[in-house]
Short mmCIF file of C-alpha atoms and ligand atoms in Angstrom, two decimals:
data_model
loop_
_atom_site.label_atom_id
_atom_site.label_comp_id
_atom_site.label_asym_id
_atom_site.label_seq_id
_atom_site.Cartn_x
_atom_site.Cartn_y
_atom_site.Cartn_z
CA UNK A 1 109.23 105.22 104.17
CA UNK A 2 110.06 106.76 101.03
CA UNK A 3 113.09 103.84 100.35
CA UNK A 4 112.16 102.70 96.60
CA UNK A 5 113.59 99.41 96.87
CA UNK A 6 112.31 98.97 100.46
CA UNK A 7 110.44 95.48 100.16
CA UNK A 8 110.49 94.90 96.75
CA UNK A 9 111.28 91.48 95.51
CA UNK A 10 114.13 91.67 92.76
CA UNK A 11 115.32 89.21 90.60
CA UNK A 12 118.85 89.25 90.23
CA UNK A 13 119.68 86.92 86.69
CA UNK A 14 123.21 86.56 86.03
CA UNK A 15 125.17 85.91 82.84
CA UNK A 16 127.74 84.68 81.72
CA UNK A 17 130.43 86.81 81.77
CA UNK A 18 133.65 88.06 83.98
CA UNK A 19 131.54 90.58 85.21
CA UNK A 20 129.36 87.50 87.10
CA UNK A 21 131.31 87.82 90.18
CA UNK A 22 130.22 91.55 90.67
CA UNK A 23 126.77 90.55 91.13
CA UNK A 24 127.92 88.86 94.70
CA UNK A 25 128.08 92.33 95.51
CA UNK A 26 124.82 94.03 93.71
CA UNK A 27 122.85 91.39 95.81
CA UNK A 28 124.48 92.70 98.95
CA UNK A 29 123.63 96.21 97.73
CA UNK A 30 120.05 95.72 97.18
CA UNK A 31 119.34 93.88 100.33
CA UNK A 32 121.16 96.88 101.94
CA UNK A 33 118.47 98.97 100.40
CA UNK A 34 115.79 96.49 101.70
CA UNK A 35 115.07 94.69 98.95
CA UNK A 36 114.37 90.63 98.96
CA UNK A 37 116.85 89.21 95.97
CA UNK A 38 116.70 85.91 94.43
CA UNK A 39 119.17 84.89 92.05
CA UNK A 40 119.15 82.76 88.71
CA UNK A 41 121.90 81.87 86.92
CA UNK A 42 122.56 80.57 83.35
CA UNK A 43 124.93 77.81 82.86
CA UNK A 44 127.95 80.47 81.59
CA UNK A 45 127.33 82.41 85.02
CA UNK A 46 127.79 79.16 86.95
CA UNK A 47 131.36 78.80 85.60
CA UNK A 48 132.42 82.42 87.14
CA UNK A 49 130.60 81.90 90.32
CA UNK A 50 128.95 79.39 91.64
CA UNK A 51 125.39 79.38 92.58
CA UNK A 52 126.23 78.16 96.04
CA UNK A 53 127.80 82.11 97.05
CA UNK A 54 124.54 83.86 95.60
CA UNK A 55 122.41 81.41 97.95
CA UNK A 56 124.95 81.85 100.75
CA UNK A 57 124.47 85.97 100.09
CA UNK A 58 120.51 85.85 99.13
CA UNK A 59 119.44 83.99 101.67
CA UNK A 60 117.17 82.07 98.91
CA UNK A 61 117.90 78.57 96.42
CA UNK A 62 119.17 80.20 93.25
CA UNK A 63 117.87 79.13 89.99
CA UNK A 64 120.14 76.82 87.60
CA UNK A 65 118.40 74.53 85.93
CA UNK A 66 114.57 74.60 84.06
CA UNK A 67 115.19 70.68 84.21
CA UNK A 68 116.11 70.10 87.78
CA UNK A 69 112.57 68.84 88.69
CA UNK A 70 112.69 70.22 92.16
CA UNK A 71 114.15 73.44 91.52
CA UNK A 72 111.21 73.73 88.85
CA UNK A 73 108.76 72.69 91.59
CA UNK A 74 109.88 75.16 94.13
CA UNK A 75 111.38 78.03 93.18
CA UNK A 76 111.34 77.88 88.91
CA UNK A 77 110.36 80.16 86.44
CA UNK A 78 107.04 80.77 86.75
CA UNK A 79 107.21 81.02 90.49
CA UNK A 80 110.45 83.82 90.18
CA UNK A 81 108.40 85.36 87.88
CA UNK A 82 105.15 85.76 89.85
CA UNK A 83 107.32 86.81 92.65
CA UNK A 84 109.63 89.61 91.54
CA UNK A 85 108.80 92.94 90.88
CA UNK A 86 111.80 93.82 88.77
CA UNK A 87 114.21 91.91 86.98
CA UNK A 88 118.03 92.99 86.66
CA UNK A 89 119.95 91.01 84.58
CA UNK A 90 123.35 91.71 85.48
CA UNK A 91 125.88 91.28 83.49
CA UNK A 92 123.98 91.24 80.41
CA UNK A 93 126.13 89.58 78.21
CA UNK A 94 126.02 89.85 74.15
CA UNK A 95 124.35 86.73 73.84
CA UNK A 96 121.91 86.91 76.69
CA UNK A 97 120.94 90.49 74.87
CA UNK A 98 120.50 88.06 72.16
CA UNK A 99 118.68 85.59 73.45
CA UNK A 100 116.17 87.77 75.51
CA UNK A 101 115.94 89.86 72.25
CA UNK A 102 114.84 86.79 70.35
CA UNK A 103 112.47 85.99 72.64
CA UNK A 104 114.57 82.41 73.64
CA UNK A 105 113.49 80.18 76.52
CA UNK A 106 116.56 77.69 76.52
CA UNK A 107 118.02 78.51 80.11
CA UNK A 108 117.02 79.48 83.62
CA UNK A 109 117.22 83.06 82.86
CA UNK A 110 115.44 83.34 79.73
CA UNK A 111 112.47 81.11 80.86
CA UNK A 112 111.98 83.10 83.68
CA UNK A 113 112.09 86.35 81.99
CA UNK A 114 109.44 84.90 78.84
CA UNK A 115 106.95 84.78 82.19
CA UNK A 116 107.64 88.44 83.80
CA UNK A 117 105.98 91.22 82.56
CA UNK A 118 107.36 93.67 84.87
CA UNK A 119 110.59 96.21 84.59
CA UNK A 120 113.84 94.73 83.56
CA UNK A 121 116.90 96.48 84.28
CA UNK A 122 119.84 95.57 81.62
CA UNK A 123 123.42 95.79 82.53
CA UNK A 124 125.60 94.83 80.16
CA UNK A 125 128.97 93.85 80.34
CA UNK A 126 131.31 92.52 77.89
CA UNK A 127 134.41 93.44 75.70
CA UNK A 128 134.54 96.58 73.97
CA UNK A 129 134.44 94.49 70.64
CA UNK A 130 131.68 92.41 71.72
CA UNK A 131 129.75 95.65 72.85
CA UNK A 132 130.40 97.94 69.47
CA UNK A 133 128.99 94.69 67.28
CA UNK A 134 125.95 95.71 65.30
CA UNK A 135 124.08 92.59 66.51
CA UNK A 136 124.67 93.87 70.10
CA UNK A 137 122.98 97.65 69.61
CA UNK A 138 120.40 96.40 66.94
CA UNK A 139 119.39 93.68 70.00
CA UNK A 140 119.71 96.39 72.73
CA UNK A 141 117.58 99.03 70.82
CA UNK A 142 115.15 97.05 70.30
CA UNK A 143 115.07 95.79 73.75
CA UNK A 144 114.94 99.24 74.51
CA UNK A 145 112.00 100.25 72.17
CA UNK A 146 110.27 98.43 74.92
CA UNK A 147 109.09 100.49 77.68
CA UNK A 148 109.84 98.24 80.06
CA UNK A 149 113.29 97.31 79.22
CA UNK A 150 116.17 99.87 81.02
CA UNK A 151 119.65 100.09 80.37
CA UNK A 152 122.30 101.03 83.02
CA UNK A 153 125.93 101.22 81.83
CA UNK A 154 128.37 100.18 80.62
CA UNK A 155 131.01 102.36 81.13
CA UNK A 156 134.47 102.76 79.72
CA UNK A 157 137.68 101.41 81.60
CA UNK A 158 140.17 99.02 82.14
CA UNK A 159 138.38 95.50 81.04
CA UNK A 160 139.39 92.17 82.22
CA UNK A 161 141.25 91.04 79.10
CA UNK A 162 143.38 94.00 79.56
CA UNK A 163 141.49 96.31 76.75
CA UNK A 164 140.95 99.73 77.75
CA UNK A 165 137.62 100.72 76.34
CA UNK A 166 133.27 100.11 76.51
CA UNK A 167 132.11 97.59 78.36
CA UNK A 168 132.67 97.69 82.33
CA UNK A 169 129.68 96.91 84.69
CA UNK A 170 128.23 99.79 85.75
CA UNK A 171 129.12 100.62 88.99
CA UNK A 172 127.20 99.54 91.95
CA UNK A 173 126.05 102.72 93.13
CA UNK A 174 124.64 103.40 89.69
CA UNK A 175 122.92 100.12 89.39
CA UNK A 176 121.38 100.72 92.84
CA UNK A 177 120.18 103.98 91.95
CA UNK A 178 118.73 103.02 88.02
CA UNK A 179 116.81 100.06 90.12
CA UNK A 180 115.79 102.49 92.68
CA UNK A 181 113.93 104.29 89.87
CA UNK A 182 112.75 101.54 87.60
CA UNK A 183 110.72 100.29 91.34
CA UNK A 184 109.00 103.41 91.68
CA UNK A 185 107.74 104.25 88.37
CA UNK A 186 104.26 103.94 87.31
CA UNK A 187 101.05 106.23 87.19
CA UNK A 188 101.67 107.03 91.31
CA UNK A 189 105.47 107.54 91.27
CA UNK A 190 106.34 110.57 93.20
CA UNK A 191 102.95 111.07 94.97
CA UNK A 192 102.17 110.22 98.65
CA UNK A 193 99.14 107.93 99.83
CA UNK A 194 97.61 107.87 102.85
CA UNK A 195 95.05 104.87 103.89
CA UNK A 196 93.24 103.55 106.92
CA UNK A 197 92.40 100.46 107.61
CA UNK A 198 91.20 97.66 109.37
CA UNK A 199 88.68 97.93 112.62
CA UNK A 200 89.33 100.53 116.06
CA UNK A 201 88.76 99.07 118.96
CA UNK A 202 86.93 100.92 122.06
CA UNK A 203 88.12 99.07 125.54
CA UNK A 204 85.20 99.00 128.18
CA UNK A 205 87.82 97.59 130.50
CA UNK A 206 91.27 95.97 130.36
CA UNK A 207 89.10 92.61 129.09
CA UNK A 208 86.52 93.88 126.72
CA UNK A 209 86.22 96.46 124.14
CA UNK A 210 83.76 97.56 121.16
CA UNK A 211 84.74 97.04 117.92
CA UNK A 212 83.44 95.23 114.56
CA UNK A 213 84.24 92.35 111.78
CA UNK A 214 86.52 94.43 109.75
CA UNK A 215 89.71 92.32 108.99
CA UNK A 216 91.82 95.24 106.90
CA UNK A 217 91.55 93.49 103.82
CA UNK A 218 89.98 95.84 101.53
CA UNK A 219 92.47 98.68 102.67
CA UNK A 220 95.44 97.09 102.79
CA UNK A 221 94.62 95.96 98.69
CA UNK A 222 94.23 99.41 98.53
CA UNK A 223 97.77 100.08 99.75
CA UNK A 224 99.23 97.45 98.06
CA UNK A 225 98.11 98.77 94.75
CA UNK A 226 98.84 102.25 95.06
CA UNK A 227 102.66 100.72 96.01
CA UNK A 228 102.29 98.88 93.19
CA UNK A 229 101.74 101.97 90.62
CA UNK A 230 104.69 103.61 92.56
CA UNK A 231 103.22 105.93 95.35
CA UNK A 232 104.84 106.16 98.65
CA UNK A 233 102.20 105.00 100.71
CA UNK A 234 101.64 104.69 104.72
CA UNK A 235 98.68 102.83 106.10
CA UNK A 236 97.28 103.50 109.70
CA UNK A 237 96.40 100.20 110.60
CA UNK A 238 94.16 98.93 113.23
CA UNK A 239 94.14 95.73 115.32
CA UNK A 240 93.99 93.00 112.35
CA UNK A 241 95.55 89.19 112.34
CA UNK A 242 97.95 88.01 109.67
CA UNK A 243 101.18 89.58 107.64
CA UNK A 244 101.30 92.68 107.07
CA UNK A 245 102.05 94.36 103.67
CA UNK A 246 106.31 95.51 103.05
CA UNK A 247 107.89 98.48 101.95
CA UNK A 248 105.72 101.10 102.93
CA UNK A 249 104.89 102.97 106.56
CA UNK A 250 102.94 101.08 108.68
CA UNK A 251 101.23 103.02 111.83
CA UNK A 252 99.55 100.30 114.63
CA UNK A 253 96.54 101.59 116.01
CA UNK A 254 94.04 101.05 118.70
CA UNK A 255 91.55 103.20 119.32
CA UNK A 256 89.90 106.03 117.06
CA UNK A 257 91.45 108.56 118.58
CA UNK A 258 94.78 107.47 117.73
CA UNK A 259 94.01 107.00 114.33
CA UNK A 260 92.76 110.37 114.29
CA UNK A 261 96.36 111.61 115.86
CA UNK A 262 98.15 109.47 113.39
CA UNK A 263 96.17 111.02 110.45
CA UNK A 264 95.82 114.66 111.10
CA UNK A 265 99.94 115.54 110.80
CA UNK A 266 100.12 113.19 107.34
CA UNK A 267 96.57 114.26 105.43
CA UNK A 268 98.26 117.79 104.68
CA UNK A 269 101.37 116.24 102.92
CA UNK A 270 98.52 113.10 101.27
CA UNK A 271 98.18 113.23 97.77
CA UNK A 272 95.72 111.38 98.11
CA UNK A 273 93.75 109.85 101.48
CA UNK A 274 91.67 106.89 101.27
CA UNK A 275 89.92 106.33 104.47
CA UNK A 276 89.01 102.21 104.18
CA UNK A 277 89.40 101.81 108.15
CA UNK A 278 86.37 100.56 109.68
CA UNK A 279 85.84 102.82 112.70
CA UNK A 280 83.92 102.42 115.97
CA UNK A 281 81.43 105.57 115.81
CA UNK A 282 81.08 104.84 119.92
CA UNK A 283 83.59 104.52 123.09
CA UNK A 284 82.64 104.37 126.53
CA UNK A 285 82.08 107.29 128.63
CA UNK A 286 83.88 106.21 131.35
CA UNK A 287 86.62 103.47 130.54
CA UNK A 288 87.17 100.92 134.21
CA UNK A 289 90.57 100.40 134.46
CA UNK A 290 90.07 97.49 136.39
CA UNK A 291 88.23 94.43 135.40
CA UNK A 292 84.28 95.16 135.98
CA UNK A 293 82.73 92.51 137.78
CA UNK A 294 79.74 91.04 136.27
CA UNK A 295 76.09 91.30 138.43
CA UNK A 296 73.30 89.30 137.72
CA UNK A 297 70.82 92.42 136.70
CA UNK A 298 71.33 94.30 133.42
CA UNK A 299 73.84 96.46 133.24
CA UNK A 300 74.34 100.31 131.42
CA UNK A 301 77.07 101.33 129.24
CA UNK A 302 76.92 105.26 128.69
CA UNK A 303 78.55 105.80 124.74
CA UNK A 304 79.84 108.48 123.57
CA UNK A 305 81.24 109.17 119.47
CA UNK A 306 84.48 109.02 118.79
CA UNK A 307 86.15 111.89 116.11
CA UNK A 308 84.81 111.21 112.83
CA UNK A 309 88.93 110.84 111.31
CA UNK A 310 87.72 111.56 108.18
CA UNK A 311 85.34 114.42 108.09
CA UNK A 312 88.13 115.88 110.48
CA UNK A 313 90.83 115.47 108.09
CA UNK A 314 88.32 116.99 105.62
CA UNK A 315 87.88 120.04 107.20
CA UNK A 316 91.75 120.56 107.98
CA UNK A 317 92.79 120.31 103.79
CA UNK A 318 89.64 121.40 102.44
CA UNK A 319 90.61 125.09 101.86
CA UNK A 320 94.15 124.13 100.74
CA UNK A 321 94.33 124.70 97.38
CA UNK A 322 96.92 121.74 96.93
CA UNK A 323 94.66 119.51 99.04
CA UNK A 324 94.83 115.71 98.67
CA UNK A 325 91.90 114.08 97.15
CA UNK A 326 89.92 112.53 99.78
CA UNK A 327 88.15 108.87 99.31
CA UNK A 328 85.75 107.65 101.92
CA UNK A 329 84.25 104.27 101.91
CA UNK A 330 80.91 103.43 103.53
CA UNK A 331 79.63 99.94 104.13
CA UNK A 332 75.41 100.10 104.02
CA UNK A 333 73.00 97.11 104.35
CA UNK A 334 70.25 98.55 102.17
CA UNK A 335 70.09 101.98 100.25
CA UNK A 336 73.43 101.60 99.36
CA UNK A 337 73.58 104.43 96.80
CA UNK A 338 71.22 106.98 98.94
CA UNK A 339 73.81 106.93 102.15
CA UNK A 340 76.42 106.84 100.58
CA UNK A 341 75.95 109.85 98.76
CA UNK A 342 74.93 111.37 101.77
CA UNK A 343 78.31 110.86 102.99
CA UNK A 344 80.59 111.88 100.29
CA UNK A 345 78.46 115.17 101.19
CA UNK A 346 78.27 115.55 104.35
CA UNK A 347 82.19 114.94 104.96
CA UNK A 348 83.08 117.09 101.39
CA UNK A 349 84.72 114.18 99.66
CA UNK A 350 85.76 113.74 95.97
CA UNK A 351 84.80 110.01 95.65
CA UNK A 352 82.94 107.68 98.08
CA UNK A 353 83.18 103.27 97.70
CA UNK A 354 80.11 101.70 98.78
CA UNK A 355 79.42 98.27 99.34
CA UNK A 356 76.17 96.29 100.10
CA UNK A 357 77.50 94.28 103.02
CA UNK A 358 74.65 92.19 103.29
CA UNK A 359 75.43 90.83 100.04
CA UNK A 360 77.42 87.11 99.68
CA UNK A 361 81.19 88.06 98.47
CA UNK A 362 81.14 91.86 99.88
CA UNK A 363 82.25 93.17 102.45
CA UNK A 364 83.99 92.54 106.09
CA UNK A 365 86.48 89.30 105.98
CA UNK A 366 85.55 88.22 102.22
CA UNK A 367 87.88 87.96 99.84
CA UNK A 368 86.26 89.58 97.29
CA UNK A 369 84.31 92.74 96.86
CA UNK A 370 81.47 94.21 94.94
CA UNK A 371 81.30 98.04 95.16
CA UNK A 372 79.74 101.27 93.68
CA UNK A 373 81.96 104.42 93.81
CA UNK A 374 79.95 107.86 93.27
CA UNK A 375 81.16 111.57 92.78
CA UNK A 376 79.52 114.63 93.66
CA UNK A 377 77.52 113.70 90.34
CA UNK A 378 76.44 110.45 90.82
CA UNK A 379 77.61 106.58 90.36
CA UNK A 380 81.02 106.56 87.91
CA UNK A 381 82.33 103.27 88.44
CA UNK A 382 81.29 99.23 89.22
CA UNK A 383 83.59 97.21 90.17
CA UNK A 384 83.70 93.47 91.82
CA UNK A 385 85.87 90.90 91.51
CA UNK A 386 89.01 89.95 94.57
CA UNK A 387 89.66 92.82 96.68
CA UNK A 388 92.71 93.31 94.77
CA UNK A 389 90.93 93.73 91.76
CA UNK A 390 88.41 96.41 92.66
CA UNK A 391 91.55 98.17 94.02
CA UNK A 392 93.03 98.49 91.41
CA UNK A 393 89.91 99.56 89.18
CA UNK A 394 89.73 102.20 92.11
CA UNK A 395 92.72 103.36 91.67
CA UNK A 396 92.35 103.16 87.81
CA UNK A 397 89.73 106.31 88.67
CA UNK A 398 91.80 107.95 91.10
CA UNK A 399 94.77 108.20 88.59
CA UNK A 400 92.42 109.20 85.86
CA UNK A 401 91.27 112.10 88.61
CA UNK A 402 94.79 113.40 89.52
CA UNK A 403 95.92 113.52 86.20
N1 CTP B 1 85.11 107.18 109.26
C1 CTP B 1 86.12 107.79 109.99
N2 CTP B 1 85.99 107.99 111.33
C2 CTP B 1 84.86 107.59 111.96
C3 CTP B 1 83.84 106.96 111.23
C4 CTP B 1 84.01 106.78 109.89
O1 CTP B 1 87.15 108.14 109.42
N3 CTP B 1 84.73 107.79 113.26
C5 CTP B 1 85.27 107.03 107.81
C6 CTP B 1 85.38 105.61 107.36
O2 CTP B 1 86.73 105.21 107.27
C7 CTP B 1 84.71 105.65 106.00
C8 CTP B 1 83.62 106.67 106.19
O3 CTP B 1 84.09 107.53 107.20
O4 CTP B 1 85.55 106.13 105.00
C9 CTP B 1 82.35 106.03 106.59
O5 CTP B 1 81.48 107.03 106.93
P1 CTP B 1 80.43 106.88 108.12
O6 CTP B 1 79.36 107.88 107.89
O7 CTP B 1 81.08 106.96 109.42
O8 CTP B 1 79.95 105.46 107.88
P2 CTP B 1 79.35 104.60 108.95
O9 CTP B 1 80.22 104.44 110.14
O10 CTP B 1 78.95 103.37 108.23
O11 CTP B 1 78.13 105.53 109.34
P3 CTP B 1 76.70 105.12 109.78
O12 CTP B 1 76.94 104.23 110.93
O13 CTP B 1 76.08 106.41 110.13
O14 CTP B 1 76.12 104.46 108.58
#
């Protein structure tokens, strides 16, 4: 669960150097560590290895060429950089220090990395001459003056020319481990969230069940986010169609009561809990395990509640005095503010999300969200916008909260 690079899609850019074939390896390495790599090259790299091994190892087209029309289509810059999370550019030759210093877009790499904004690793690699040059460290530093440029190596040894000095690759392990780091940092590294989401379902019979419209959505932008900012993060998931987010622990649930049982040993250990899942307040009293036959007159279904997950976990943290911060959502049709209030108080919580799901573009199956959140004080935040985007004003709060 805890894996940083567990998911996370890295862009591995090579340069030209002798160093180039190492990075047959680093891709191996990452993948290893459950990462999804895709490789671009520039034109030097392609003379030390060709980009046919690095889409043999990655599994994925590698990027040459920003004027190959259908590389550009598919799989170009703009695309690699939506897609990755982190860049490594590995080796990091003098002049592609240089270029990515100057801010140059002439080459696969360098128009790919003018579009990230993420974390890019550096590993440079070159002669001990080429490394000591002023123009080298005046374009490192000042790569490195940027927060979200990291250096890893190099390190002194035998070189390929035959020096003996600066300028190896680092070594794999170490390149592994600075990427490990670089994918977890952010505003949530180190702390652990816990989310449901999605509906419960309540089975009448082997046919039918009880449940509701909830498709996961808003909780599962929840968990992507808090990934995002660098928590480790599981999500207790109920019955929901379509993929399923990477790289953090997923728990498949049913019913209620096994989202309760997959809650209650994780809350304690939470740093936070966001409870987003949608769940059935009623089961059956008596469950048919058979198929009931249908008669012609009405017919009577005794309910019963199911465990209220979240005022349970609640009342198991609420005396700890490291207890996780607990977020509840509640989805109203009308006195939005007045219930949900009465809900952050009833089940002791620190923050509560409400939505109006009445409303066009809130609520269960949209894509998009409009909510209120509320403290023991009142309203203190609006948000609406895609799901992902109220997230992550959410979390903006929650961060602000832990701090
Ligand atoms: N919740 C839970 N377990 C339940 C019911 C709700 O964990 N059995 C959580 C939801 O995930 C959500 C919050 O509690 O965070 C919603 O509170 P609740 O009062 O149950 O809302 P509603 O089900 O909408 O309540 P009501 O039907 O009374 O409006």
């Amino acid at each position: 669960m805890t894996e940083p690079l567990l998911g996370r899609n890295i862009a591995v850019a090579i340069g030209g150097g002798i160093a180039a074939y190492k990075a047959c390896d680093l891709v191996r390495e990452l993948q290893r560590a459950g990462a999804d790599v895709r490789v671009a090259m520039t034109k030097g790299a392609c003379e030390f290895v060709t980009p046919l091994t690095l889409q043999a190892l990655s599994g994925h087209p590698v990027f040459t060429d920003t004027f190959d029309a259908a590389q550009e289509h598919h799989y170009g810059h703009l695309e690699l950089a939506k897609w990755a999370d982190l860049f490594i550019l590995a080796p990091a030759t003098a002049d592609l220090l240089a270029r990515v210093k100057a801010g140059l877009g002439n080459d696969a790499v360098t128009t790919a990395l003018l579009a990230f904004r993420g974390p890019v690793l550096l590993a440079p690699a070159m002669n001990t001459a080429m490394w000591d040059h002023a123009e080298t460290q005046t374009n490192l530093a000042a790569l490195l003056a940027q927060p979200r440029y990291r250096v890893v190596g190099p390190v002194a040894g035998l070189l390929a020319d035959g020096d003996v000095g600066m300028g190896r690759l680092a070594e794999l392990k170490d390149l592994v481990a600075a990427a490990s780091s670089l994918a977890v940092s952010g505003p949530l590294a180190g702390r652990r969230v816990l989310v449901t989401a999605g509906p419960t379902r309540e089975f009448l019979d082997p046919v039918r069940f009880l449940s509701n419209p909830s498709t996961g959505k808003m909780g599962l932008a929840m968990a992507e986010v808090a990934r995002a900012l660098g928590a480790a993060v599981t999500v207790v998931l109920g019955p929901v169609e379509g993929p399923t987010p990477r790289g953090l622990e997923l728990v498949r649930v049913g019913t209620a009561e096994e989202l309760l049982a997959a809650v209650m040993p994780r809350v304690e250990a939470a740093d936070v809990f966001v409870a987003a899942a949608a769940v059935s307040d009623w089961k059956a009293q008596q469950v048919s395990p058979v198929k009931t036959k249908k008669g012609d007159g009405p017919e009577t279904i005794t309910l019963v509640r199911t465990p209220d997950v979240l005022a349970t976990a609640s009342a198991k943290v609420h005396a700890n005095p490291k207890r996780p911060l607990l977020v509840g959502f509640a989805a109203e049709t009308h006195d939005v503010g007045t219930y949900a209030k009465e809900k952050l108080a009833k089940k002791r919580l620190d923050l509560i999300v409400a939505n109006d799901v009445s409303q066009r573009g809130a609520g269960f199956g949209a894509d998009t969200n409009q909510v209120l959140v509320f403290d023991g004080s009142g309203e203190v935040l609006r948000a609406d916008g895609s799901k992902r985007d109220v997230a992550k004003a959410i979390w903006g709060l929650i961060t602000s909260r832990l701090a």
